Each structure stands twice: as C-alpha cells, then as structure tokens.
mmCIF file of C-alpha atoms and ligand atoms in Angstrom:
data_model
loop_
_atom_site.group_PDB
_atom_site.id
_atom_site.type_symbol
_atom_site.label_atom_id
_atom_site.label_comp_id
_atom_site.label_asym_id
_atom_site.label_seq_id
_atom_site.Cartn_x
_atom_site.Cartn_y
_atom_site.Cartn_z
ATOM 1 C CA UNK A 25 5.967 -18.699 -34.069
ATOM 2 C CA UNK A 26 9.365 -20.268 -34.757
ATOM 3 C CA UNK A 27 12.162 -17.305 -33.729
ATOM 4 C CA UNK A 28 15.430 -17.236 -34.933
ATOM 5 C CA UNK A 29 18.712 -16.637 -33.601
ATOM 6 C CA UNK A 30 22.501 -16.427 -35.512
ATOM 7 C CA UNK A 31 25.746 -17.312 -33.537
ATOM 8 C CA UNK A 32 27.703 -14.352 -32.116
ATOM 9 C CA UNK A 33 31.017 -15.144 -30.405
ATOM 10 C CA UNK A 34 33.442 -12.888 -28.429
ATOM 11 C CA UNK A 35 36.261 -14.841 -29.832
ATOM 12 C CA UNK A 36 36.973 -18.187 -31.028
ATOM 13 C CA UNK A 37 39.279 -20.207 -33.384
ATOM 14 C CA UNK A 38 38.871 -20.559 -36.863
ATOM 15 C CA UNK A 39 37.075 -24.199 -36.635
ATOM 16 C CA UNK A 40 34.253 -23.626 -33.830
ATOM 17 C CA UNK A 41 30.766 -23.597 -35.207
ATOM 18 C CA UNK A 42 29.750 -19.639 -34.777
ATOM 19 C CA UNK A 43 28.739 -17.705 -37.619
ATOM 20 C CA UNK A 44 30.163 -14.161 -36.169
ATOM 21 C CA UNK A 45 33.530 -14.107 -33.821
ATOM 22 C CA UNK A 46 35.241 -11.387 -32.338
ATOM 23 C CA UNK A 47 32.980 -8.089 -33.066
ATOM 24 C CA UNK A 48 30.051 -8.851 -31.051
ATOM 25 C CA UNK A 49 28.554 -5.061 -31.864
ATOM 26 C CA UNK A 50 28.955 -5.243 -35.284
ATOM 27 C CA UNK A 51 27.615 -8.878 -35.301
ATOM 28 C CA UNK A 52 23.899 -7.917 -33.805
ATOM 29 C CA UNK A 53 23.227 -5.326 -35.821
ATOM 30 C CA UNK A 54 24.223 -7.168 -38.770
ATOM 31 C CA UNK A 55 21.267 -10.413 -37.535
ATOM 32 C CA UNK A 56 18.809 -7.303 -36.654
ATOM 33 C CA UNK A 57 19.339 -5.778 -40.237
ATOM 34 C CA UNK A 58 19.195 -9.210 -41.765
ATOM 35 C CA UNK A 59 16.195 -11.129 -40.315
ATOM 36 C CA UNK A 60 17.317 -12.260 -37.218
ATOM 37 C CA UNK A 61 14.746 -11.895 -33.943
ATOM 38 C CA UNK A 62 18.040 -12.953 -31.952
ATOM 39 C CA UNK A 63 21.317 -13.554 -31.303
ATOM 40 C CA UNK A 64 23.223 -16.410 -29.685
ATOM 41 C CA UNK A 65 26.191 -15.217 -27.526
ATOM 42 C CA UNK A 66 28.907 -17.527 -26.985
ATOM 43 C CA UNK A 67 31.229 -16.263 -24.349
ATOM 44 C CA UNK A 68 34.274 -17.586 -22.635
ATOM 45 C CA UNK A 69 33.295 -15.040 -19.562
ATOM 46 C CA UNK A 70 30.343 -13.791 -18.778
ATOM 47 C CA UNK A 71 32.272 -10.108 -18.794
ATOM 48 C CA UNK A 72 33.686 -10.841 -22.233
ATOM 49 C CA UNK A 73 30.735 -8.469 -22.939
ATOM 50 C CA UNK A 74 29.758 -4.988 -21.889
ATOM 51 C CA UNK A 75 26.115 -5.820 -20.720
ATOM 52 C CA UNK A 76 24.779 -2.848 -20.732
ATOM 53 C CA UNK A 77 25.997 -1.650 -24.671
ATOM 54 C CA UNK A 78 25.013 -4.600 -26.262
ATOM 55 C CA UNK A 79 21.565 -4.273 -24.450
ATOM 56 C CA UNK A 80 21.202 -0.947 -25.503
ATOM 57 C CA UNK A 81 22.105 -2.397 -28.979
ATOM 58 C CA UNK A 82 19.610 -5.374 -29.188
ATOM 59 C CA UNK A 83 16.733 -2.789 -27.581
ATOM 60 C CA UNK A 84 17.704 -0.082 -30.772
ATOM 61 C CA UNK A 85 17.713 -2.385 -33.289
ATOM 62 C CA UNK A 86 14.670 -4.687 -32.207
ATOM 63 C CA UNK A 87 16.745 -7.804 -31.798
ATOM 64 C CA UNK A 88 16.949 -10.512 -28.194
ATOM 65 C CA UNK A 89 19.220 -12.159 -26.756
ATOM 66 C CA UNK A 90 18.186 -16.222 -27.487
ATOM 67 C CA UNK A 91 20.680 -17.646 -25.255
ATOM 68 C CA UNK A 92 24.218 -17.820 -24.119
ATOM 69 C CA UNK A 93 26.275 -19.952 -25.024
ATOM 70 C CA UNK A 94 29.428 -21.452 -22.640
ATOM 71 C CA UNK A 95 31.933 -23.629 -24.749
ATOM 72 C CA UNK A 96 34.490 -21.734 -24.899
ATOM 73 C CA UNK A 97 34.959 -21.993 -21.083
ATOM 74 C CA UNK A 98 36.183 -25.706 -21.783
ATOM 75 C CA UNK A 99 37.484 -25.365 -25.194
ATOM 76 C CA UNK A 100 40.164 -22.735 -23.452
ATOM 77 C CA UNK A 101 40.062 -23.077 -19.904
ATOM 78 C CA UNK A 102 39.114 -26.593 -19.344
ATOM 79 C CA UNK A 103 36.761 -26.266 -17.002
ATOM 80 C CA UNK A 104 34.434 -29.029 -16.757
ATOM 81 C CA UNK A 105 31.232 -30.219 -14.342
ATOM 82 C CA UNK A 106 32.625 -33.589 -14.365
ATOM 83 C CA UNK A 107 36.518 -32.491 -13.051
ATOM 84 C CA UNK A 108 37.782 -35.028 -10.310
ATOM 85 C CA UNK A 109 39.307 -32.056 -8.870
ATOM 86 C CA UNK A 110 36.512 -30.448 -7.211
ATOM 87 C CA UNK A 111 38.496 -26.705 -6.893
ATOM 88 C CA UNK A 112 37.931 -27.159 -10.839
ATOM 89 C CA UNK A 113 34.882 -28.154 -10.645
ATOM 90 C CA UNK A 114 33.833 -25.745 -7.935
ATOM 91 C CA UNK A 115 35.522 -22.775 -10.825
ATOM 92 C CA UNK A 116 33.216 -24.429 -13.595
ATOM 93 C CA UNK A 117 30.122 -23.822 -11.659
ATOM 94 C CA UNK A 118 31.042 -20.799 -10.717
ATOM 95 C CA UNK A 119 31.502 -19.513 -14.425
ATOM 96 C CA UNK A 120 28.096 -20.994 -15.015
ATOM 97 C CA UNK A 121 26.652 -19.260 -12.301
ATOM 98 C CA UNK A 122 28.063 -15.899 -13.919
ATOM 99 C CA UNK A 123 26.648 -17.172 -17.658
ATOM 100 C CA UNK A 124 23.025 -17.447 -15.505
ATOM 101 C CA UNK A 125 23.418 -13.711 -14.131
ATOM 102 C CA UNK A 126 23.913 -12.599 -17.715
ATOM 103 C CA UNK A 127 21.493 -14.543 -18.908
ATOM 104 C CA UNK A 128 18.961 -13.062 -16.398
ATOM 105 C CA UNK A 129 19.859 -9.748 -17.308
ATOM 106 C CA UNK A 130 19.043 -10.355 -21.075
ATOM 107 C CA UNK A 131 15.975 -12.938 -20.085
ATOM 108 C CA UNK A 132 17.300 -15.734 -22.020
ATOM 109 C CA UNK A 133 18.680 -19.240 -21.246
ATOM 110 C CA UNK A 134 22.092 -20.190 -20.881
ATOM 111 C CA UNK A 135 23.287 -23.786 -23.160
ATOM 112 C CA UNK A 136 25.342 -26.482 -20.814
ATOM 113 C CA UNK A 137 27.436 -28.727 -23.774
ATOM 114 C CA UNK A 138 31.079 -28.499 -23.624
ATOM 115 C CA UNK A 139 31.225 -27.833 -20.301
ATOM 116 C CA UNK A 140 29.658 -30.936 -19.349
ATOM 117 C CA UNK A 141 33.572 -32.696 -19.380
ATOM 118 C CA UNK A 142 34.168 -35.847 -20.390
ATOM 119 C CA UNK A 143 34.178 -39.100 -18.264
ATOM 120 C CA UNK A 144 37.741 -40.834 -17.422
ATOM 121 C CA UNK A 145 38.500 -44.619 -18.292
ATOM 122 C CA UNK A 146 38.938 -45.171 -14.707
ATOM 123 C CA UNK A 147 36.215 -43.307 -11.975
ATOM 124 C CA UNK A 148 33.325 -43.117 -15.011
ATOM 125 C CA UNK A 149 30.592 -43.076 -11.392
ATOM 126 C CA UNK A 150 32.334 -41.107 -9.661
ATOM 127 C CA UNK A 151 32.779 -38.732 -13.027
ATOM 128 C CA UNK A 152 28.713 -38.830 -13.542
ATOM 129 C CA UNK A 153 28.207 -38.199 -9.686
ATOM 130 C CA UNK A 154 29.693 -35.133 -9.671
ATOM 131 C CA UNK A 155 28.334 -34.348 -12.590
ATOM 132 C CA UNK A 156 24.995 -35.058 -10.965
ATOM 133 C CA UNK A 157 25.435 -33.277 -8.147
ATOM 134 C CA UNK A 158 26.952 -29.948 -10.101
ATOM 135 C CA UNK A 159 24.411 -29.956 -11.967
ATOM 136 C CA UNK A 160 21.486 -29.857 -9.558
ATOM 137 C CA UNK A 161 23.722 -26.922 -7.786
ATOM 138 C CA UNK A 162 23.152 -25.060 -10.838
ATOM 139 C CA UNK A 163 19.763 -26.152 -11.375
ATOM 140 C CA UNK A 164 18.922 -24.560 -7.507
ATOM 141 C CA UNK A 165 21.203 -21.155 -8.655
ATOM 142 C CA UNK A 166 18.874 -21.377 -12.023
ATOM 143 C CA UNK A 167 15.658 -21.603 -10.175
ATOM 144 C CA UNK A 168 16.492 -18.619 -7.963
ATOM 145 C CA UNK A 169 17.740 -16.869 -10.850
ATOM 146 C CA UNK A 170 14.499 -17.699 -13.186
ATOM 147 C CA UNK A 171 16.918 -18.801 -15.741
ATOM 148 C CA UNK A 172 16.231 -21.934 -17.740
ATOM 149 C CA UNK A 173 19.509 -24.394 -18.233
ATOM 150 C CA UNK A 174 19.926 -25.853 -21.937
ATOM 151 C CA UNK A 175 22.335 -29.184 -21.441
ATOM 152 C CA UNK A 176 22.517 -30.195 -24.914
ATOM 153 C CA UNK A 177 23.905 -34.052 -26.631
ATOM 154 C CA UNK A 178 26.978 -33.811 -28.432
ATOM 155 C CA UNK A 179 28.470 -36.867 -30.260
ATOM 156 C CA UNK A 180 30.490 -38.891 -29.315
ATOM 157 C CA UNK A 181 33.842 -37.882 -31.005
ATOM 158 C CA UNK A 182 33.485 -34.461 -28.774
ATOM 159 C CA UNK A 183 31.707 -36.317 -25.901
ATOM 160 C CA UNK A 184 31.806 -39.800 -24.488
ATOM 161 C CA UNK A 185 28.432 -39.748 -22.323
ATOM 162 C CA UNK A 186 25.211 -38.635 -23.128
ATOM 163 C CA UNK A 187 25.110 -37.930 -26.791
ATOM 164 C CA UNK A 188 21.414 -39.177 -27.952
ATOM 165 C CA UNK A 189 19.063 -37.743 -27.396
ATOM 166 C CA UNK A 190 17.003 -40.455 -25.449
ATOM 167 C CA UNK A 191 19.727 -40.704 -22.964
ATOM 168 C CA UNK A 192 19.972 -37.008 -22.227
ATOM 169 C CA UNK A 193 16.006 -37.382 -21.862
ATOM 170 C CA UNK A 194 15.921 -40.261 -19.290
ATOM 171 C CA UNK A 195 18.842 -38.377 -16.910
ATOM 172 C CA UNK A 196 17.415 -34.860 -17.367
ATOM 173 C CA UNK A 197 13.721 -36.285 -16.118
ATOM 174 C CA UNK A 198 15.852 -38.186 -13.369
ATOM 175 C CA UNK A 199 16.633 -34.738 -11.871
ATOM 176 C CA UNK A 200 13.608 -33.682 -11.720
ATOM 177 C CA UNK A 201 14.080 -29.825 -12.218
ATOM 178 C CA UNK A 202 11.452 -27.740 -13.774
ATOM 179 C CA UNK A 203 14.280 -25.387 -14.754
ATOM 180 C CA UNK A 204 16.944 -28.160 -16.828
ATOM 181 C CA UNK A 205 15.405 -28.717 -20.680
ATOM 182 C CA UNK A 206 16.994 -30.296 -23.102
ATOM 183 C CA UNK A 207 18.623 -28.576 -26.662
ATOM 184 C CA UNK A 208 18.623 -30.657 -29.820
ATOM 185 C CA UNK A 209 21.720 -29.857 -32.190
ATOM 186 C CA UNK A 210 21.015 -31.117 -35.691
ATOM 187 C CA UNK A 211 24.685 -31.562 -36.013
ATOM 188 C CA UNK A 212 25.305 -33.756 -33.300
ATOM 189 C CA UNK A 213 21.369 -35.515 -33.968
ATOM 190 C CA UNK A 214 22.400 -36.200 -37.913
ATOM 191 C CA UNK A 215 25.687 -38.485 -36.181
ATOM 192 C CA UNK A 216 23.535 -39.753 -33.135
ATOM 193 C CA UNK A 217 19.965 -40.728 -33.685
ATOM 194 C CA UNK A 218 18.183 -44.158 -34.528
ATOM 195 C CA UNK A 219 16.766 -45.110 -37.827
ATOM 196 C CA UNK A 220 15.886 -43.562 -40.443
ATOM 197 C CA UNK A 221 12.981 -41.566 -39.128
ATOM 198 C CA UNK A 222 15.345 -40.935 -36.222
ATOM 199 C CA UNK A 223 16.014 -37.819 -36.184
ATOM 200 C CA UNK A 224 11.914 -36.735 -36.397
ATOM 201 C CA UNK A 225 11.381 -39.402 -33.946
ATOM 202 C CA UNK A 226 13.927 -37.795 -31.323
ATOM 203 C CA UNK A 227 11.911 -34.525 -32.232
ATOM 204 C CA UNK A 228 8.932 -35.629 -31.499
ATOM 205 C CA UNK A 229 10.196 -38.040 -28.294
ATOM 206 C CA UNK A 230 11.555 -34.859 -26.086
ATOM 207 C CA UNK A 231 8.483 -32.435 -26.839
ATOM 208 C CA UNK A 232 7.890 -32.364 -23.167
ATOM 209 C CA UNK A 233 11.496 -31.242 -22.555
ATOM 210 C CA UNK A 234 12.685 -29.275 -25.903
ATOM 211 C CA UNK A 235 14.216 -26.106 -24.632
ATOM 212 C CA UNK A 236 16.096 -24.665 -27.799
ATOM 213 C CA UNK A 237 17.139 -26.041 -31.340
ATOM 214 C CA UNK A 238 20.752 -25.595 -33.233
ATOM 215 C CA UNK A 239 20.764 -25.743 -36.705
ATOM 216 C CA UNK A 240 23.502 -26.832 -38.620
ATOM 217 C CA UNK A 241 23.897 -28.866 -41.806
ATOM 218 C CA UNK A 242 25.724 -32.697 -41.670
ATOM 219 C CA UNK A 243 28.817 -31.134 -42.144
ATOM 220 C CA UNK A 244 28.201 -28.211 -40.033
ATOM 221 C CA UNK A 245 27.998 -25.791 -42.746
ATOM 222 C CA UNK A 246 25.080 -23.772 -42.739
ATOM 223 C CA UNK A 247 21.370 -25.709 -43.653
ATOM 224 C CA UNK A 248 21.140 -26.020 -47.255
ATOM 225 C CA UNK A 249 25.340 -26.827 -47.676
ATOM 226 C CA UNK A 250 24.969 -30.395 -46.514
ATOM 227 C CA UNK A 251 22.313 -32.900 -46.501
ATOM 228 C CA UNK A 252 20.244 -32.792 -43.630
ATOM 229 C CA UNK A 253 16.454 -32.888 -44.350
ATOM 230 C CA UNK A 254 15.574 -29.941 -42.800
ATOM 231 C CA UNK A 255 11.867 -30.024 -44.066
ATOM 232 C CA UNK A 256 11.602 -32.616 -42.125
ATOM 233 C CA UNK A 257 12.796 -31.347 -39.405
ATOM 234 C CA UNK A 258 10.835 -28.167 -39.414
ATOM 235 C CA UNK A 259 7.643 -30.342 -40.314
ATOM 236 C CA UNK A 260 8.240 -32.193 -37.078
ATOM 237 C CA UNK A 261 8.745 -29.055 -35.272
ATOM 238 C CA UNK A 262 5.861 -27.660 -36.238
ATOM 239 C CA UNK A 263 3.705 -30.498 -34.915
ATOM 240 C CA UNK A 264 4.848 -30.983 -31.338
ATOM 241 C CA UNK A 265 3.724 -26.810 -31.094
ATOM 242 C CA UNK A 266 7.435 -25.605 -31.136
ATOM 243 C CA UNK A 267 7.772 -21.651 -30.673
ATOM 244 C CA UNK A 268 10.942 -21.213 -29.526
ATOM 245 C CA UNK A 269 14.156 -20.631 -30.859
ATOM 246 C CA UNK A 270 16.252 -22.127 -33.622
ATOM 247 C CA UNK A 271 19.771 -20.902 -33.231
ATOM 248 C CA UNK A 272 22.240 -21.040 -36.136
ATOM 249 C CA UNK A 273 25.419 -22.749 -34.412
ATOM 250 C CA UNK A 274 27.261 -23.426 -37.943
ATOM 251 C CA UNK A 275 30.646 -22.560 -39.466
ATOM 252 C CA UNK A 276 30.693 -19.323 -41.000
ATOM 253 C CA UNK A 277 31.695 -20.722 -44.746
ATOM 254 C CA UNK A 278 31.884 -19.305 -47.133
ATOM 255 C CA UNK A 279 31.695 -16.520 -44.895
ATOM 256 C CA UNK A 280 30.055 -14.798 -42.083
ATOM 257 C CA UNK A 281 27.283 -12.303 -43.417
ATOM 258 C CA UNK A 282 26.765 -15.083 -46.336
ATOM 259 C CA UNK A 283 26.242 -18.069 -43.886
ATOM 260 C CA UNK A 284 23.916 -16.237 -42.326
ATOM 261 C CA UNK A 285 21.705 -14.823 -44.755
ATOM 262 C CA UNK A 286 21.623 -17.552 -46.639
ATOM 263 C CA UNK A 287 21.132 -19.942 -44.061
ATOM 264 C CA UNK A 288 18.102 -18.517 -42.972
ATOM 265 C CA UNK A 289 16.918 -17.793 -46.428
ATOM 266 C CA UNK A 290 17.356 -21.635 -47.142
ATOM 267 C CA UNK A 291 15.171 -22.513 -44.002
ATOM 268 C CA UNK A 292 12.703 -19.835 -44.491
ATOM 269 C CA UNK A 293 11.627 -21.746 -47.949
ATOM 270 C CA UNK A 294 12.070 -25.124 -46.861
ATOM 271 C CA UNK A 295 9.513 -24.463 -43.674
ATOM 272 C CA UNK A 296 7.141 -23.272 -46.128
ATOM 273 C CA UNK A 297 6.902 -25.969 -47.897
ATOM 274 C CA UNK A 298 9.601 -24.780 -51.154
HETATM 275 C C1 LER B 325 27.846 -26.523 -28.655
HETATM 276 O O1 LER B 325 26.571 -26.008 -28.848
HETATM 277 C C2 LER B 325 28.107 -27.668 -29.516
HETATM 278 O O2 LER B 325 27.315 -28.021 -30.334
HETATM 279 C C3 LER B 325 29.381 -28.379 -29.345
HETATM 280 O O3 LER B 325 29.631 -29.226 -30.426
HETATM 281 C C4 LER B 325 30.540 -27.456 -29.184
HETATM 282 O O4 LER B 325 31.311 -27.363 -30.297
HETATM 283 MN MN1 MN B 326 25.309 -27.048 -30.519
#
C-alpha cells in the first residue's frame, strides 16, 4: 500500500513548497484527522522540534513520521556538501548527521536536496569531489544509524548538477551504498525528464533505487491545480510494486488545511481510476 505524508515545516517563508509552517503540533494532528498516515518534517535544526511531544503526538493520533526534510539548512544558513570551505562543509555534515539522529528516533529517512550546494564556474571537480566524499561520510553515519538517505534531483534553475533523474541514478549506484536511494519530485521531474513518456519512464527506470516520492503539481500547487498527469504517474507506481511514501511537498494555496485535503482527495480518485 501507497502511504501518504503532508509537509510540516518549523518555519519557512511564504514561497517554499510546505503545506503547514510554523505550528508543527497543530499541523500533525490536523494530517492525522484528515487522512494522512504521515507527516513530512522540514526542519532547519534537528532541535527545531521537541522530539519527544511530537512523538507522543504522532503515537496518540495514529500518524508517522515519513521523513525529514533539510532545506531550510541551505535556504537560511547556507550550508552546503559541496562548500570549498571544508569548516562549512564539515558544519553541513554535521547538521545532517543531527537530521539522521532524529530521523532514527522517529524510524524514518532523512531527504538530501538543497543541501547538496551548487557547483562553482571555476573548481566544478573539485566541487563534485567533495561532494563525493561528504556524502559517503554520511552514507557510513547512515549505515550505523540504520537510517536511509533520500538525495533527491532538483532542476536546474535551483540546482546546476544532477537534476534528472538518470544522472542522479548512475552517481548514486557509483557509490555503492545500500543505505543512499533516490527521491523523485514530480515538480522538479515535470521540468527535467525526456519525452513524452518521460516522466513514467524515469518511474519505472529507478525502481531498484526509489526511496520516497514528492508530489506536487507543474506549478507546484497541490496535484489537481496544475497539469501533471498524475494517473499516470500513480499507474506507473503501481507497477514497479511501490509501497512507500508519497509526500505532499506543494505550496499551501489557496491555503493550508485546503491544499491538503484536497490534494489528497484529488489523488485518492485519480489512483483509482476516476
Ligand atoms: C526539496 O524537496 C525540493 O524539492 C527543493 O526544490 C527545495 O525547494
Ligand atoms: Mn522535493
């Protein structure tokens, strides 16, 4: 069975993609009451949160935690895996390492996107080699940690490596860590994929390494505002066996409790064929 999961931030501007932002309480027991199996925390700090509360909240109210989300730590703080500076680099992979404690407390995953960096005009190799390299430290902390690692393709007005979907395939494979899968972001897919099947295709293409799904429309709206096909998208889901989670990662428009509701209600009866 395909779970679901809403975005819940601990803060956030007015234009980043989560549904709920600021009252993370409020938020889960809102997704619980409302259909949700999960919830998607996106956190600038690991201790944005109290751990224990919001446990005790998701355990009362028969809700997870999907995953935890880590943007925020570049949107504000600019920390990045592929810094030159390696002091900033060395403070990225620290907050990661924090996001993976969390995330082993609440058994769920933690999503690498932002935080990936960009790469400079000049020092591009050197940019991807530490890149490399901070990611397999992570990987390691991951593996200790039993904590899977979602690095996810953004496009390439956010991002300028890495932003299909084959790409991220071939270099994830290259690092050979049981513990590194791969998150598809319909979003980023609807800007970056090939042909006109592409999209399913890409589905299809990274069964072996599909970790977690976002869903939001072409304008990042929630599905059913734009003009993704999202039957076909939950058609192709359903035949490479997925069962994990779909996360809503959208804007919260009109507004929050509306975007969600009615974002799952829309993909509800388009996966069943209405
Ligand atoms: C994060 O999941 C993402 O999709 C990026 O575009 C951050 O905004
Ligand atoms: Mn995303």
């Amino acid at each position: 069975m395909i779970k679901y999961s809403a975005s819940v931030a601990s803060g956030g501007t007015e234009s980043m993609p989560y549904i709920f932002k600021g009252n993370v309480r409020d938020a889960v027991e809102f997704c619980a009451k409302n259909g949700f199996d999960a919830v998607e925390l996106h956190l600038r700090k690991a201790d944005d949160i109290d751990r224990i509360l919001i446990k005790e909240i998701c355990d009362k109210n028969g809700i997870t935690v999907s995953t935890i989300g880590t943007g925020m730590g570049y949107t504000f703080d600019k920390l990045s895996l592929t810094d030159s500076d390696k002091m900033k680099r060395t403070d990225a992979i620290e907050r990661l390492k924090e996001h993976i404690d969390l995330a082993s407390f609440f058994n769920c995953a933690v999503i690498i996107g932002s935080m990936r960096g960009r790469l400079p005009d000049d020092g591009r190799e050197t940019a991807m080699k530490n890149y490399r390299e901070s990611l397999l430290v992570l990987a390691d902390y991951a593996e200790k940690k039993d904590v899977t690692l979602l690095v996810e393709p953004v496009n390439r007005y956010e991002i300028n490596f890495h932003n299909s979907s084959a790409e991220m395939r071939h270099f994830l494979l290259s690092l050979g860590s049981r513990k590194l899968k791969m998150l598809l972001d319909t979003y980023h897919m609807n800007i970056e994929e090939f042909g006109p099947t592409g999209m399913y295709d890409s589905i299809r293409e990274c069964r072996d390494i599909l970790g977690h799904m976002h869903f939001a429309d072409s304008n990042r709206k929630r599905p059913g505002a734009g003009h993704i096909d999202f039957a076909g998208i939950i058609r192709a889901l359903n035949e490479i066996g997925y069962e994990k989670y779909i996360a809503f990662e959208c804007l919260p428009w009109p507004e929050p409790d509306i975007a969600a509701v009615e974002g799952l209600k829309y993909i509800k009866s388009v996966g069943n064929g209405g």
